[in-house]
Amino acid sequence: YLGKGLAILIDILNPECIVLGSLAVRLGELLLGPAREEVQRESLAPAWQNCRIVPAELRGHIGDVAALCAAMYNQSADATKQWQ
């Protein structure tokens, strides 16, 4: 189903690159290979030929980045309260 979903997104949005995290990082080509094959079968050739599907490069640091993003979001939300 991943490949079918990506094919729909590629046909509609025509992105240059789709970056997948979580299982795509852990399973690599075991997951991405079949997904890419399904994308080629299901989407329009001009769209998928210009789109790369790659695993995120954060690897084990995704939790650190997510925590940092949450902290920055909370900080910016607190900072803007004085202007509301």
PDB file of C-alpha atoms in Angstrom:
ATOM      1  CA  TYR A   1       0.000   0.000   0.000  1.00  0.00           C
ATOM      2  CA  LEU A   2       2.960   2.331   0.489  1.00  0.00           C
ATOM      3  CA  GLY A   3       3.759   2.297  -3.214  1.00  0.00           C
ATOM      4  CA  LYS A   4       0.134   2.929  -4.193  1.00  0.00           C
ATOM      5  CA  GLY A   5      -0.084   5.866  -1.787  1.00  0.00           C
ATOM      6  CA  LEU A   6       3.183   7.319  -3.031  1.00  0.00           C
ATOM      7  CA  ALA A   7       2.022   6.910  -6.639  1.00  0.00           C
ATOM      8  CA  ILE A   8      -1.080   8.969  -5.899  1.00  0.00           C
ATOM      9  CA  LEU A   9       0.991  11.682  -4.215  1.00  0.00           C
ATOM     10  CA  ILE A  10       3.466  11.734  -7.092  1.00  0.00           C
ATOM     11  CA  ASP A  11       0.703  12.026  -9.704  1.00  0.00           C
ATOM     12  CA  ILE A  12      -1.022  14.844  -7.827  1.00  0.00           C
ATOM     13  CA  LEU A  13       1.900  16.839  -6.416  1.00  0.00           C
ATOM     14  CA  ASN A  14       4.726  15.947  -8.834  1.00  0.00           C
ATOM     15  CA  PRO A  15       7.471  16.259  -6.175  1.00  0.00           C
ATOM     16  CA  GLU A  16      11.183  16.060  -6.950  1.00  0.00           C
ATOM     17  CA  CYS A  17      11.875  13.987  -3.851  1.00  0.00           C
ATOM     18  CA  ILE A  18       9.968  12.063  -1.183  1.00  0.00           C
ATOM     19  CA  VAL A  19      11.836  11.458   2.076  1.00  0.00           C
ATOM     20  CA  LEU A  20      10.544   8.596   4.197  1.00  0.00           C
ATOM     21  CA  GLY A  21      11.436   8.028   7.829  1.00  0.00           C
ATOM     22  CA  SER A  22      10.787   5.390  10.456  1.00  0.00           C
ATOM     23  CA  LEU A  23      10.536   1.954   8.833  1.00  0.00           C
ATOM     24  CA  ALA A  24      12.068   3.164   5.572  1.00  0.00           C
ATOM     25  CA  VAL A  25      15.240   4.039   7.452  1.00  0.00           C
ATOM     26  CA  ARG A  26      15.349   0.749   9.337  1.00  0.00           C
ATOM     27  CA  LEU A  27      14.366  -1.557   6.462  1.00  0.00           C
ATOM     28  CA  GLY A  28      16.039   0.331   3.605  1.00  0.00           C
ATOM     29  CA  GLU A  29      15.688  -1.324   0.211  1.00  0.00           C
ATOM     30  CA  LEU A  30      13.629  -4.156   1.676  1.00  0.00           C
ATOM     31  CA  LEU A  31      10.788  -1.620   1.940  1.00  0.00           C
ATOM     32  CA  LEU A  32      11.817   1.012  -0.602  1.00  0.00           C
ATOM     33  CA  GLY A  33      12.529  -1.363  -3.500  1.00  0.00           C
ATOM     34  CA  PRO A  34       8.994  -2.796  -3.715  1.00  0.00           C
ATOM     35  CA  ALA A  35       7.511   0.659  -3.075  1.00  0.00           C
ATOM     36  CA  ARG A  36       9.477   2.131  -5.987  1.00  0.00           C
ATOM     37  CA  GLU A  37       8.363  -0.740  -8.242  1.00  0.00           C
ATOM     38  CA  GLU A  38       4.725  -0.110  -7.318  1.00  0.00           C
ATOM     39  CA  VAL A  39       5.156   3.615  -7.963  1.00  0.00           C
ATOM     40  CA  GLN A  40       6.466   2.831 -11.462  1.00  0.00           C
ATOM     41  CA  ARG A  41       3.469   0.577 -12.157  1.00  0.00           C
ATOM     42  CA  GLU A  42       0.827   2.922 -10.728  1.00  0.00           C
ATOM     43  CA  SER A  43       1.912   6.490 -11.486  1.00  0.00           C
ATOM     44  CA  LEU A  44       2.447   8.473 -14.655  1.00  0.00           C
ATOM     45  CA  ALA A  45       5.917   7.966 -16.139  1.00  0.00           C
ATOM     46  CA  PRO A  46       6.869  11.663 -16.426  1.00  0.00           C
ATOM     47  CA  ALA A  47       6.015  12.160 -12.765  1.00  0.00           C
ATOM     48  CA  TRP A  48       7.860   9.190 -11.236  1.00  0.00           C
ATOM     49  CA  GLN A  49      10.891   9.576 -13.485  1.00  0.00           C
ATOM     50  CA  ASN A  50      11.551  12.978 -11.921  1.00  0.00           C
ATOM     51  CA  CYS A  51      10.936  11.898  -8.318  1.00  0.00           C
ATOM     52  CA  ARG A  52      13.455  10.295  -5.963  1.00  0.00           C
ATOM     53  CA  ILE A  53      12.195   8.206  -3.027  1.00  0.00           C
ATOM     54  CA  VAL A  54      14.846   8.123  -0.311  1.00  0.00           C
ATOM     55  CA  PRO A  55      15.150   7.245   3.386  1.00  0.00           C
ATOM     56  CA  ALA A  56      15.652  10.085   5.855  1.00  0.00           C
ATOM     57  CA  GLU A  57      19.269  10.677   6.777  1.00  0.00           C
ATOM     58  CA  LEU A  58      18.592  11.391  10.451  1.00  0.00           C
ATOM     59  CA  ARG A  59      18.646   7.676  11.288  1.00  0.00           C
ATOM     60  CA  GLY A  60      18.782   7.246  15.084  1.00  0.00           C
ATOM     61  CA  HIS A  61      18.709  10.984  15.721  1.00  0.00           C
ATOM     62  CA  ILE A  62      15.067  11.457  14.750  1.00  0.00           C
ATOM     63  CA  GLY A  63      13.955  11.439  18.387  1.00  0.00           C
ATOM     64  CA  ASP A  64      16.488  14.139  19.236  1.00  0.00           C
ATOM     65  CA  VAL A  65      15.329  16.330  16.368  1.00  0.00           C
ATOM     66  CA  ALA A  66      11.656  15.794  17.250  1.00  0.00           C
ATOM     67  CA  ALA A  67      12.316  16.809  20.865  1.00  0.00           C
ATOM     68  CA  LEU A  68      14.216  19.893  19.717  1.00  0.00           C
ATOM     69  CA  CYS A  69      11.380  20.865  17.354  1.00  0.00           C
ATOM     70  CA  ALA A  70       8.823  20.485  20.139  1.00  0.00           C
ATOM     71  CA  ALA A  71      10.925  22.620  22.478  1.00  0.00           C
ATOM     72  CA  MET A  72      11.415  25.304  19.828  1.00  0.00           C
ATOM     73  CA  TYR A  73       7.694  25.308  19.035  1.00  0.00           C
ATOM     74  CA  ASN A  74       6.782  25.694  22.702  1.00  0.00           C
ATOM     75  CA  GLN A  75       9.358  28.466  23.105  1.00  0.00           C
ATOM     76  CA  SER A  76       8.059  30.385  20.092  1.00  0.00           C
ATOM     77  CA  ALA A  77       4.456  29.943  21.264  1.00  0.00           C
ATOM     78  CA  ASP A  78       5.383  31.353  24.675  1.00  0.00           C
ATOM     79  CA  ALA A  79       7.237  34.258  23.074  1.00  0.00           C
ATOM     80  CA  THR A  80       4.272  35.297  20.932  1.00  0.00           C
ATOM     81  CA  LYS A  81       1.769  35.281  23.806  1.00  0.00           C
ATOM     82  CA  GLN A  82       2.907  38.728  24.894  1.00  0.00           C
ATOM     83  CA  TRP A  83       1.883  40.128  21.500  1.00  0.00           C
ATOM     84  CA  GLN A  84      -1.583  38.626  21.451  1.00  0.00           C
TER      85      GLN A  84
END
